[in-house]
XYZ file of C-alpha atoms in Angstrom:
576
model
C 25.421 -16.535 -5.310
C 24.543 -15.658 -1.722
C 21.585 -14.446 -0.511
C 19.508 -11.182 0.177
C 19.901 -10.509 3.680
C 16.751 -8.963 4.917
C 16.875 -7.117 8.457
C 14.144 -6.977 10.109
C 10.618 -9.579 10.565
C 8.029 -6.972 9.921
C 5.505 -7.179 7.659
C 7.650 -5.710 4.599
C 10.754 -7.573 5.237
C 8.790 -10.577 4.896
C 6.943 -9.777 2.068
C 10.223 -8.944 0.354
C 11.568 -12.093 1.306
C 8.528 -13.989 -0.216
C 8.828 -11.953 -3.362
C 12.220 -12.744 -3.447
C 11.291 -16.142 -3.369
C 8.553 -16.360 -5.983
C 11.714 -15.287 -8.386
C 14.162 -18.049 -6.469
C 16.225 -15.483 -5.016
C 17.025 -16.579 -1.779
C 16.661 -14.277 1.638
C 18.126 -14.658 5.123
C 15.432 -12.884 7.490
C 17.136 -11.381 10.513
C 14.715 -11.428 13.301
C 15.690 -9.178 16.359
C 12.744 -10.861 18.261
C 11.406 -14.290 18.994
C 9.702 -14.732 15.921
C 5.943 -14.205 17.573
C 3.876 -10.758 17.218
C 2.018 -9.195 20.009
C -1.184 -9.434 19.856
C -2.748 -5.659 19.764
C -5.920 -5.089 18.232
C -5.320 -0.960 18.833
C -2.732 -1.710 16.408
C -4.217 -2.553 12.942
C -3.353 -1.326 9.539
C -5.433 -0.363 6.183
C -4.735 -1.744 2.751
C -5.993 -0.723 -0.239
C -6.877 -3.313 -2.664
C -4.101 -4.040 -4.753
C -1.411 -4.562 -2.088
C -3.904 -7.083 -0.522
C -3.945 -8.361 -4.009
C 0.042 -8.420 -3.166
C -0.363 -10.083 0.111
C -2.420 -12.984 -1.042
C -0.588 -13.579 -4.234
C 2.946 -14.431 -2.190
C 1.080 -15.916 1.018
C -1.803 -18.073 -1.182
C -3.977 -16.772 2.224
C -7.395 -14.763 1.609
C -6.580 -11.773 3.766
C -10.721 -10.767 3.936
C -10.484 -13.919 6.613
C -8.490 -12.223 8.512
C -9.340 -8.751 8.233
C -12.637 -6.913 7.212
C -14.213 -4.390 4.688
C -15.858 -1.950 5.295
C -19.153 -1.998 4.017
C -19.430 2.110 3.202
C -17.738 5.098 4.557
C -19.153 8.940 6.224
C -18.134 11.637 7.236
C -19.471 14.180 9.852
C -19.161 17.586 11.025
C -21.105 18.356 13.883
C -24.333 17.183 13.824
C -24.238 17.194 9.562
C -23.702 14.175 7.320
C -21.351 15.329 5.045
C -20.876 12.459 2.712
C -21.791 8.713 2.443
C -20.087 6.322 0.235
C -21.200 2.880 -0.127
C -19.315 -0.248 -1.182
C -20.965 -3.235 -2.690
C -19.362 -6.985 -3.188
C -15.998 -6.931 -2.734
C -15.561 -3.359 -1.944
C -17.167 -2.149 -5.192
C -18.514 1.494 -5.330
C -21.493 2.856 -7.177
C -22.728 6.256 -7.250
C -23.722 6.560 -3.811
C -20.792 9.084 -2.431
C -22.278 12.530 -1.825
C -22.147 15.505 0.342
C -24.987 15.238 2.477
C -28.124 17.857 3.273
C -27.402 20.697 5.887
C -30.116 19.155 7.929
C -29.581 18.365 12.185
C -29.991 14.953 13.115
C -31.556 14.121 17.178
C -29.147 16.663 19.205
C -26.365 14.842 20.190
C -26.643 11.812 17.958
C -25.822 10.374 14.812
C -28.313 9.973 12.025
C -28.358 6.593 10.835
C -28.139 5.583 7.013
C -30.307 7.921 5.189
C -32.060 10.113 7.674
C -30.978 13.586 8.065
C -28.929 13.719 4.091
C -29.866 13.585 0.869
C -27.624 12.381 -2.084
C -26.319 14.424 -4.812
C -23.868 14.036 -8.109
C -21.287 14.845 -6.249
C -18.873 12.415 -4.495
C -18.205 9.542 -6.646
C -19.393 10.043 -10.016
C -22.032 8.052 -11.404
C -20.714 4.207 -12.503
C -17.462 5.190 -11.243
C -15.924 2.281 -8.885
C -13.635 2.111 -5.311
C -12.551 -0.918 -3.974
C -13.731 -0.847 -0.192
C -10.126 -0.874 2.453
C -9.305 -3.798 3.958
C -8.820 -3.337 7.392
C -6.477 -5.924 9.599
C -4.259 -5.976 12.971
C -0.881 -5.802 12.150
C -0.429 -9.046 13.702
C -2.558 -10.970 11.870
C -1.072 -9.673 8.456
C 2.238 -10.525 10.171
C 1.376 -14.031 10.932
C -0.389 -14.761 7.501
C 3.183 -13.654 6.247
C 5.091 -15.518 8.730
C 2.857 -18.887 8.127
C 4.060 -18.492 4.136
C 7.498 -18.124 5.017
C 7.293 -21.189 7.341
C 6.936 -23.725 4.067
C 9.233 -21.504 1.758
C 12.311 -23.402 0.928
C 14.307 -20.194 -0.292
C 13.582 -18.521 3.451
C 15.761 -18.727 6.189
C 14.711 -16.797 9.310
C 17.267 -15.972 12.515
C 15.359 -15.248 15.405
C 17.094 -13.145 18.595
C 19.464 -11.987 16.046
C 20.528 -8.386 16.299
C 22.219 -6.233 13.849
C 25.191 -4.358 15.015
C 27.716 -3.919 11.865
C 27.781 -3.875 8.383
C 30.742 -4.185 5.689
C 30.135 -4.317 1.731
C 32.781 -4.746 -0.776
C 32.356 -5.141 -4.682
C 30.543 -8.837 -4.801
C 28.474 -8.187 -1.383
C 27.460 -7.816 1.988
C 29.269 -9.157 5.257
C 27.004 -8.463 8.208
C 27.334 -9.386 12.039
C 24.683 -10.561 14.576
C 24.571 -10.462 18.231
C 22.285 -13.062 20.140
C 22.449 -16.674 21.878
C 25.807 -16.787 19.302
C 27.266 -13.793 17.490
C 27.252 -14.783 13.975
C 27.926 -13.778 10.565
C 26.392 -13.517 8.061
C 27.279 -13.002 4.022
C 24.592 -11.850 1.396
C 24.751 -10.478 -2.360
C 22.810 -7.484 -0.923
C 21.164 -5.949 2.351
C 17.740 -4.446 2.890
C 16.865 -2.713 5.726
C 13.606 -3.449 7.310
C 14.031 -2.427 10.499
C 11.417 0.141 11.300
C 11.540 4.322 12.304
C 14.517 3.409 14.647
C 16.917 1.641 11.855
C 20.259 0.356 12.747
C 20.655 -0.562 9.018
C 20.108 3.248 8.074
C 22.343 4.537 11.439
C 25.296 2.330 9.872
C 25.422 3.432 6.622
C 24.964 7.089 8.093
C 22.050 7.966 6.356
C 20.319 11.212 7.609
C 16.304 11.052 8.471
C 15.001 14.936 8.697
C 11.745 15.760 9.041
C 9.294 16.251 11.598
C 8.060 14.731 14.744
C 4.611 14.311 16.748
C 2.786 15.468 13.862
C 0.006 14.384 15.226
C -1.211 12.287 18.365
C -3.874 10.178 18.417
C -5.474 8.411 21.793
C -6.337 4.727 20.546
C -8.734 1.821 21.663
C -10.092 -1.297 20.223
C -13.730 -2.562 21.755
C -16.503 -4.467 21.128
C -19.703 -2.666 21.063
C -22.944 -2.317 18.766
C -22.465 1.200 16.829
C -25.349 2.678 14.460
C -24.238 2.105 11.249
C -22.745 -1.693 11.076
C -19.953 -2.472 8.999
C -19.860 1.826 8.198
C -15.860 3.514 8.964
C -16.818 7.306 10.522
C -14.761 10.782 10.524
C -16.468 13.025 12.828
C -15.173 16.457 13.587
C -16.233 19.193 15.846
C -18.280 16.736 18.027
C -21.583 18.217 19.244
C -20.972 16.779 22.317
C -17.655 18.522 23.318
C -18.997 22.508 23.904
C -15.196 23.225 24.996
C -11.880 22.425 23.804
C -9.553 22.513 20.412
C -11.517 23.500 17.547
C -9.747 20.487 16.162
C -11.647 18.136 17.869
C -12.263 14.859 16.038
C -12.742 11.195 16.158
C -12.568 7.873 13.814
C -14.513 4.862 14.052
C -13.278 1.896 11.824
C -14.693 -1.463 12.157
C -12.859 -4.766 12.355
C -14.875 -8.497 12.553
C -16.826 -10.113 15.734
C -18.489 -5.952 16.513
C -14.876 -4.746 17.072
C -14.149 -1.350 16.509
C -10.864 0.671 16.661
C -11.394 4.378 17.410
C -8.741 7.469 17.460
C -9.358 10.725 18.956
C -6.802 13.553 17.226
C -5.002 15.053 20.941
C -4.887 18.612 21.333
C -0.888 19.602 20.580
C 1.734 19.400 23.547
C 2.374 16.233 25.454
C 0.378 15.457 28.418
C -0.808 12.297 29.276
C -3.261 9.884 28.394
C -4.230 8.722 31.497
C -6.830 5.567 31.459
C -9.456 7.688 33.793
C -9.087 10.358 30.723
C -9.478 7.398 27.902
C -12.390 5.724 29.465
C -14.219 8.903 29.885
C -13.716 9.598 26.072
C -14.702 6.348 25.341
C -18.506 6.544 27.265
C -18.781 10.333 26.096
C -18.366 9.473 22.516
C -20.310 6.279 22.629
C -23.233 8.184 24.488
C -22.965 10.892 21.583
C -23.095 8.383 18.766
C -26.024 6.466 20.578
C -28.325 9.441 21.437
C -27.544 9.861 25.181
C -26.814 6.274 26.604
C -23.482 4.551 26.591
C -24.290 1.494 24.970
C -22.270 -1.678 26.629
C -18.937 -2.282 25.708
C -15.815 -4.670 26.276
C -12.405 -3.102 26.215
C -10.083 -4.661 24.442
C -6.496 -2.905 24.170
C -5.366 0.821 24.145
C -2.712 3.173 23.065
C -1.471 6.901 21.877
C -0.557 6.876 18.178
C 1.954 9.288 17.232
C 2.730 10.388 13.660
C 6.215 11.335 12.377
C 6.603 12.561 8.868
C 10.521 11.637 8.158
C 12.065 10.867 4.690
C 15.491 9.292 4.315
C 18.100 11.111 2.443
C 19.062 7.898 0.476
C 17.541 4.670 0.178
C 20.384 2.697 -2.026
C 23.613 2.745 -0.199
C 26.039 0.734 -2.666
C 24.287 -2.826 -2.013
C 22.893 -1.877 1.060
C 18.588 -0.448 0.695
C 16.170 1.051 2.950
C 12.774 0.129 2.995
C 9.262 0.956 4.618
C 9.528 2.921 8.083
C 13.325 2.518 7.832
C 13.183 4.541 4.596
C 9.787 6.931 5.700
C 7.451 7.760 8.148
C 4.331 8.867 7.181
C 0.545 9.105 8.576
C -1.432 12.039 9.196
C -4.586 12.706 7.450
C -4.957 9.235 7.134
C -2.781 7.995 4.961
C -1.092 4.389 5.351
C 2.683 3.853 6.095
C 2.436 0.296 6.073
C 0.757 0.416 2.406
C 3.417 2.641 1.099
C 6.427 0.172 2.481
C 4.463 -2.759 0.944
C 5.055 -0.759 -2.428
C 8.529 -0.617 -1.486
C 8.865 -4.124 -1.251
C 7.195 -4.822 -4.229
C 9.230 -2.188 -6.548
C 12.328 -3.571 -4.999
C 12.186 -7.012 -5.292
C 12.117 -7.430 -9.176
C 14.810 -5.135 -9.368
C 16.853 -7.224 -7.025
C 15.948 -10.054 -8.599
C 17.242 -9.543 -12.027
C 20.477 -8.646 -10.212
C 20.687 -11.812 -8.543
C 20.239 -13.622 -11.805
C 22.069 -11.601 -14.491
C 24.424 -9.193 -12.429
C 23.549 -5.604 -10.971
C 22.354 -3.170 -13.689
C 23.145 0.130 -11.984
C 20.395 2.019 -13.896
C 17.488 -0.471 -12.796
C 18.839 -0.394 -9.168
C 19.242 3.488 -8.502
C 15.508 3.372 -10.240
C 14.365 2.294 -6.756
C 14.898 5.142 -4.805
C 14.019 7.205 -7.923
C 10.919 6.226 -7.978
C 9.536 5.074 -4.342
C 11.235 7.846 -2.564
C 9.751 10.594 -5.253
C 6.589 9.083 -4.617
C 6.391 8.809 -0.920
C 7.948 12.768 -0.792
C 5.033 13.415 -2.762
C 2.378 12.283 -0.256
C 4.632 13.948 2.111
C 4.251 17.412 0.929
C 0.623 17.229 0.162
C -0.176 16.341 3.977
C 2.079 18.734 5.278
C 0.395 21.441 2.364
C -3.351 20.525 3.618
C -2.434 20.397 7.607
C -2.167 23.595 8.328
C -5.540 24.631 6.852
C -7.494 21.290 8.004
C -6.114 21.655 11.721
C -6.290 25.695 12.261
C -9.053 27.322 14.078
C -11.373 28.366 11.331
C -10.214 24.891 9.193
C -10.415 25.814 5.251
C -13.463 27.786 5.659
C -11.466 30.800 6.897
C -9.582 30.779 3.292
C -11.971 29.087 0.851
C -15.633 29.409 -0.017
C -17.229 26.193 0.552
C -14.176 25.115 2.825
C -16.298 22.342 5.052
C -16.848 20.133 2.050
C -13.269 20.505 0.486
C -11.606 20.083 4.615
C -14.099 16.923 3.731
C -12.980 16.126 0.685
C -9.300 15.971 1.225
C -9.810 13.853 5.047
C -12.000 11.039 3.070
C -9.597 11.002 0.096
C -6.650 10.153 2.684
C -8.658 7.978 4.764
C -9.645 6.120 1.493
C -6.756 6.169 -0.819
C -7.278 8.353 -3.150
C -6.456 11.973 -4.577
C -3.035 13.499 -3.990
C -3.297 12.101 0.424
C -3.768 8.358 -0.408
C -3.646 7.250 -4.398
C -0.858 5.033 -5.025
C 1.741 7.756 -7.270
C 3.175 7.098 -10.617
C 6.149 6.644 -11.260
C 6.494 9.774 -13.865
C 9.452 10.797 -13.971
C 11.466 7.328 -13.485
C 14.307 6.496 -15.303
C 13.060 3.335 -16.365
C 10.795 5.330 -18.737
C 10.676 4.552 -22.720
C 11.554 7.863 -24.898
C 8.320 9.186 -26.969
C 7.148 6.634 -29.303
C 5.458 7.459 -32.639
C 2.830 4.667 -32.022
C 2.073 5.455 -28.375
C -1.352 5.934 -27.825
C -2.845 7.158 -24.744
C -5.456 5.006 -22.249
C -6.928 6.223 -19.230
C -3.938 4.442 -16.927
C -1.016 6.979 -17.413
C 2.699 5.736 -18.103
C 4.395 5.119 -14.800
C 0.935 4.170 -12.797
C -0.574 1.190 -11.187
C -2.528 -0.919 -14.000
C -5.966 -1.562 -13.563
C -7.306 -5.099 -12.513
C -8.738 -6.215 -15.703
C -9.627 -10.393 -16.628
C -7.251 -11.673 -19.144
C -6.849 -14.730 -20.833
C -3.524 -16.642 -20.256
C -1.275 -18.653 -22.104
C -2.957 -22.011 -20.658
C -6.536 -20.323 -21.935
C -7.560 -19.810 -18.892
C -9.469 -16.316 -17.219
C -7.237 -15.158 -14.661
C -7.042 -11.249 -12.636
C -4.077 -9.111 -14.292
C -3.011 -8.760 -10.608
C -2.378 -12.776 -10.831
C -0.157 -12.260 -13.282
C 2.464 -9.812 -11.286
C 5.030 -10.442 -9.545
C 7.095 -13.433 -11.294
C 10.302 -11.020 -12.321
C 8.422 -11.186 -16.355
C 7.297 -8.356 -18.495
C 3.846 -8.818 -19.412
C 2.254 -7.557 -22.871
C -1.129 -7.967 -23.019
C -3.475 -6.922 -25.966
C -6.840 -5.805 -25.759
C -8.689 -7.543 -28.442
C -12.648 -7.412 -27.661
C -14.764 -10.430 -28.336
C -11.766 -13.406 -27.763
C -13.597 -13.788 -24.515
C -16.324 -16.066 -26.409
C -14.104 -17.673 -28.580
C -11.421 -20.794 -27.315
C -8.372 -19.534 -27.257
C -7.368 -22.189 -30.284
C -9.615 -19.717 -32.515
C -7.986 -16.492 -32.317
C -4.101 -17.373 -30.942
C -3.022 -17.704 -35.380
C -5.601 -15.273 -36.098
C -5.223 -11.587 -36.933
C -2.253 -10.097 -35.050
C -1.480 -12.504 -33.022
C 0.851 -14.217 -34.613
C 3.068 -11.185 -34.987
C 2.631 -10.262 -31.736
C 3.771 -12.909 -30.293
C 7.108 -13.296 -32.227
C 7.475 -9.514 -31.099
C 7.264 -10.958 -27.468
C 9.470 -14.089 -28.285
C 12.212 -11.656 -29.309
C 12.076 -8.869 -26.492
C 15.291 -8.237 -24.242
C 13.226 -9.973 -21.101
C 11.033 -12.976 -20.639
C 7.745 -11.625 -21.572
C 3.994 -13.052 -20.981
C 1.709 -12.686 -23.899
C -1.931 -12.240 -22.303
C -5.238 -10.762 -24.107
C -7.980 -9.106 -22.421
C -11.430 -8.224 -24.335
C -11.060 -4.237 -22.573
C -9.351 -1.796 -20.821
C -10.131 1.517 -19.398
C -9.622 4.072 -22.311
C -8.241 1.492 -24.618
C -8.933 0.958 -28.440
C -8.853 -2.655 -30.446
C -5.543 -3.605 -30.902
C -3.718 -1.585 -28.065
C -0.716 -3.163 -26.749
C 0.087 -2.608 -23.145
C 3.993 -3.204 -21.492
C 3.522 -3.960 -17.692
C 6.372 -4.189 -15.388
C 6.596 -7.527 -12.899
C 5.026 -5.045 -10.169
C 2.166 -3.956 -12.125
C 3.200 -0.275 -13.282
C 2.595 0.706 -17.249
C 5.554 1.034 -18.918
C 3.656 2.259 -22.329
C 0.572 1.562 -24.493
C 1.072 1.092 -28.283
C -1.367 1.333 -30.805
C -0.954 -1.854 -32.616
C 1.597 -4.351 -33.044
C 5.064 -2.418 -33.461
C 8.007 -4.564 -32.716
C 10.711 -2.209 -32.527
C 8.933 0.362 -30.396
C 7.562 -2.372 -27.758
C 11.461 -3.941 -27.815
C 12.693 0.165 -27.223
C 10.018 -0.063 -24.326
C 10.866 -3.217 -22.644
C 14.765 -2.336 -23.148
C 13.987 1.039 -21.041
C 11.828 -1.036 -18.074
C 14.657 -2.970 -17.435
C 17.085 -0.141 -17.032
C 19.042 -0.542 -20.847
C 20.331 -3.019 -22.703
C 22.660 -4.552 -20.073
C 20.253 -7.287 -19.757
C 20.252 -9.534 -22.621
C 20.960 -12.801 -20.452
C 21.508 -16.080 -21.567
C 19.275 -17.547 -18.737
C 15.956 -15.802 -17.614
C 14.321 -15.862 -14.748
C 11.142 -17.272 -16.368
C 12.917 -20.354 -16.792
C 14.384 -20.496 -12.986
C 10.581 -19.686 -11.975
C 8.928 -21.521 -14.302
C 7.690 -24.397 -11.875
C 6.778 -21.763 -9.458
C 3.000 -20.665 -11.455
């Protein structure tokens, strides 16, 4: 069979191509460039944690090397802490998010950690956890994925290879370079990776409405010594500026070695961002933050970010797909494009695999735009919804009662992701969903969303992450069965349920991987949960029900067209 043809060397074509390969599908990467990323530390990215999970499950790379996390969060208006979240180890969250005390801080300065604010209930809710952000320059992500596909036999990257036509017939994909030698090139399917400006999506004459310059930001990366170490900042309405847009407002996110990005939200219209103008931001806010003196800094790269909100009409052409900014363009209020086209990858490559192996299942391949593009229209209309209120004169306070701490509310939850501006979406309404089962039984993860990062044992007895677990094209079934974690796994594997259990899983419609945990979120003894390859609940069952969990597994997988007589467990077997 040939392979996936994947245009475009960005971060999500490459990730694709690595998941692709972690199922033996082979890829051909078509690189328009050299194969090397600028380096641009004004250009850096925010993941949340389980798409780094993602990252350093296919590359084998800790990505906290290369990036950083931030060690809490706040938010300011004026000269008024509005809300302080901490993270502990690992980007863990206790109750220390809260709206902070009207109180003024010195005039023009910010109040460090704990002077000038008080904490309250609200915020985070008491034991409740959030994984800190990991932030990283794009071209370090890029070259941790481009060092993975370097030793991955199934990879085969052109460089200086241009896209400029595209045939499919009913077994594949005939495509046609330009470079040092026009070539061509033959695949089962094509993905188009190829960023906002696609020549994948122009070819197959897919339409890309929406809007554009959203919003501008003016961007800068420098080293410097800021208040509150380690701490990411929103401030709005700047004490400092007496005149200009009531919109005013700056971020501060910190990267390794005291580097800092910050982005200043440009008044609408287009004028320039001259490097007088920049530099003068750069001393007046620095000044502000420091109480009055520009502390010393080193520049280190600059830019104007501007953010597009576009959504593709389609995203499955026949055997042709669209894929992260080639598919959407997304980012105001904080919210991460790159994150979402991760997803993409991730939700596609399964999919594609099990086509590769067994034959296309139309139902599990139109699932893809079902669900990412339902998703990412979501996130769409909720930023577009809140924009108009957080970026008028009088903000929500001219429609709302207490409008300064919701305005704050919905900014951190985009800048963080969470709530409706940054959570990862479910996949609700997907038509990969089981019907109603009489045995379903609810936990506090929802049908169609991401699972939650619990330990479970494996087959081998050992204590691995869920998140380790993803990924390998295999259903996994995993029961929660409290107090096996003190017991060998020889003790309680012919014990109880288990035994049925496991010739449920034997007999499912898709190579399935039995796992146990001792908990989960909402869950009683004896629930059985179905989780797709990428990590999303298919259903919870309460107890061991053979025919519903087959049912289940039958729906994931798009029907019963995929009864095969050779899995992909078996082809990735040597691959855990």
């Amino acid at each position: 069979m040939d392979p996936v043809i994947i245009v475009g060397a960005g971060p999500v074509g490459l990730t694709l191509a690595l998941a692709l390969a972690r199922q033996e599908v082979p890829s051909v990467v078509l690189d328009e460039g050299p194969g090397k990323d600028e380096l641009r530390l004004a250009r850096t990215v925010v993941l949340r944690e389980d798409t780094v999970a993602l990252v350093e499950r296919l590359t084998g790379l800790p990505l906290d090397d290369a990036g950083f996390r931030w060690a809490g969060w706040r938010s300011m208006r004026r000269r008024q802490v509005m809300r302080e979240i901490g993270f502990g180890a690992k980007g863990a969250a206790g109750p220390l998010g809260a709206e902070a005390a009207r109180g003024d801080g010195p005039r023009g300065a910010v109040a460090p950690r704990g002077t000038g604010s008080s904490r309250s209930a609200e915020g985070l809710g008491e034991g409740e956890e959030f994984s800190a952000p990991l932030h990283i320059a794009q071209h370090a992500l890029t070259g941790a994925l481009r060092e993975a596909v370097i030793h991955e036999r199934l990879i085969k990257v052109a460089v200086l290879s241009r896209l400029d036509s595209v045939e499919q017939d009913a077994s594949g994909v005939t495509a046609h370079t330009r470079g040092p030698d026009g070539t061509w090139w033959r695949g089962s399917y094509l993905v188009g990776c190829d960023g906002p400006r696609s020549t994948v999506r122009k070819l197959q004459d897919v339409r890309f409405p929406g809007r554009t310059a959203v919003e501008r930001y003016a961007v800068a990366a420098l080293r410097t010594e800021l208040p509150w170490p380690g701490e990411a900042l929103l401030h709005r309405m700047t004490p400092w500026r007496t005149s200009g847009p009531s919109t005013d407002e700056v971020s501060a996110r910190p990267l390794a070695e005291d580097v800092w990005r910050l982005d200043w939200l440009l008044p609408p219209g287009k004028d320039l961002v001259t490097p007088d103008l920049l530099v003068a931001r750069i001393r007046e806010t620095l000044a502000g933050w420091s109480g009055g003196a520009t502390p010393a800094y080193e520049l280190l790269d600059t830019g104007v970010h501007t953010v597009h909100h576009r959504l593709a009409r389609r995203w499955r052409v026949g055997r042709v797909f669209l894929a992260g900014d080639a598919a959407h363009l997304l980012g105001a209020l904080g919210t991460q494009g790159l994150d979402e086209g991760l997803r993409d990858a991730d939700n596609l490559a399964w999919k594609l695999a099990l086509g590769w192996h067994h034959g296309p299942h139309e139902t599990l391949l139109d699932s893809y735009q079902a669900e990412r593009r339902a998703v990412v229209a979501a996130r769409l209309r909720a930023a577009d919804q809140a924009l108009p209120l957080l970026r008028s004169g009088g903000g929500l306070r001219a429609y709302v009662p207490g409008s300064a701490r919701g305005h704050d509310a919905l900014l951190t939850d985009g800048h963080l992701g969470r709530g409706p501006l940054g959570a990862p979406g479910a996949y609700t309404g997907s038509p990969l969903m089981p019907p109603p089962a009489e045995s379903h039984t609810p936990v506090d993860t929802e049908p169609g969303a991401p699972v939650v990062d619990v330990r479970v044992t494996a087959e081998d007895g050992s204590f691995v992450p869920l998140r380790e677990r993803l990924g390998r094209g295999v259903l996994l079934v995993v029961l929660i069965a409290p107090g096996t974690g003190v017991w060998a796994r020889k003790h309680w594997v012919t014990a109880g349920v288990m035994p049925r259990l496991a010739a449920a899983v034997t007999a499912l419609p898709h190579p399935a991987e039995l796992l146990v945990a001792e908990s989960y979120p909402g869950a009683a003894a004896h629930t059985v949960l179905l989780v797709r390859p990428d990590g999303h609940l298919v259903t919870s069952l309460g107890g061991v029900r053979p025919a519903d969990l087959y049912e289940a597994a039958e729906a994931a997988l798009g029907g019963p067209a995929h009864a095969a007589a050779e899995s992909v467990a078996e082809a990735t077997a040597g691959r855990r």
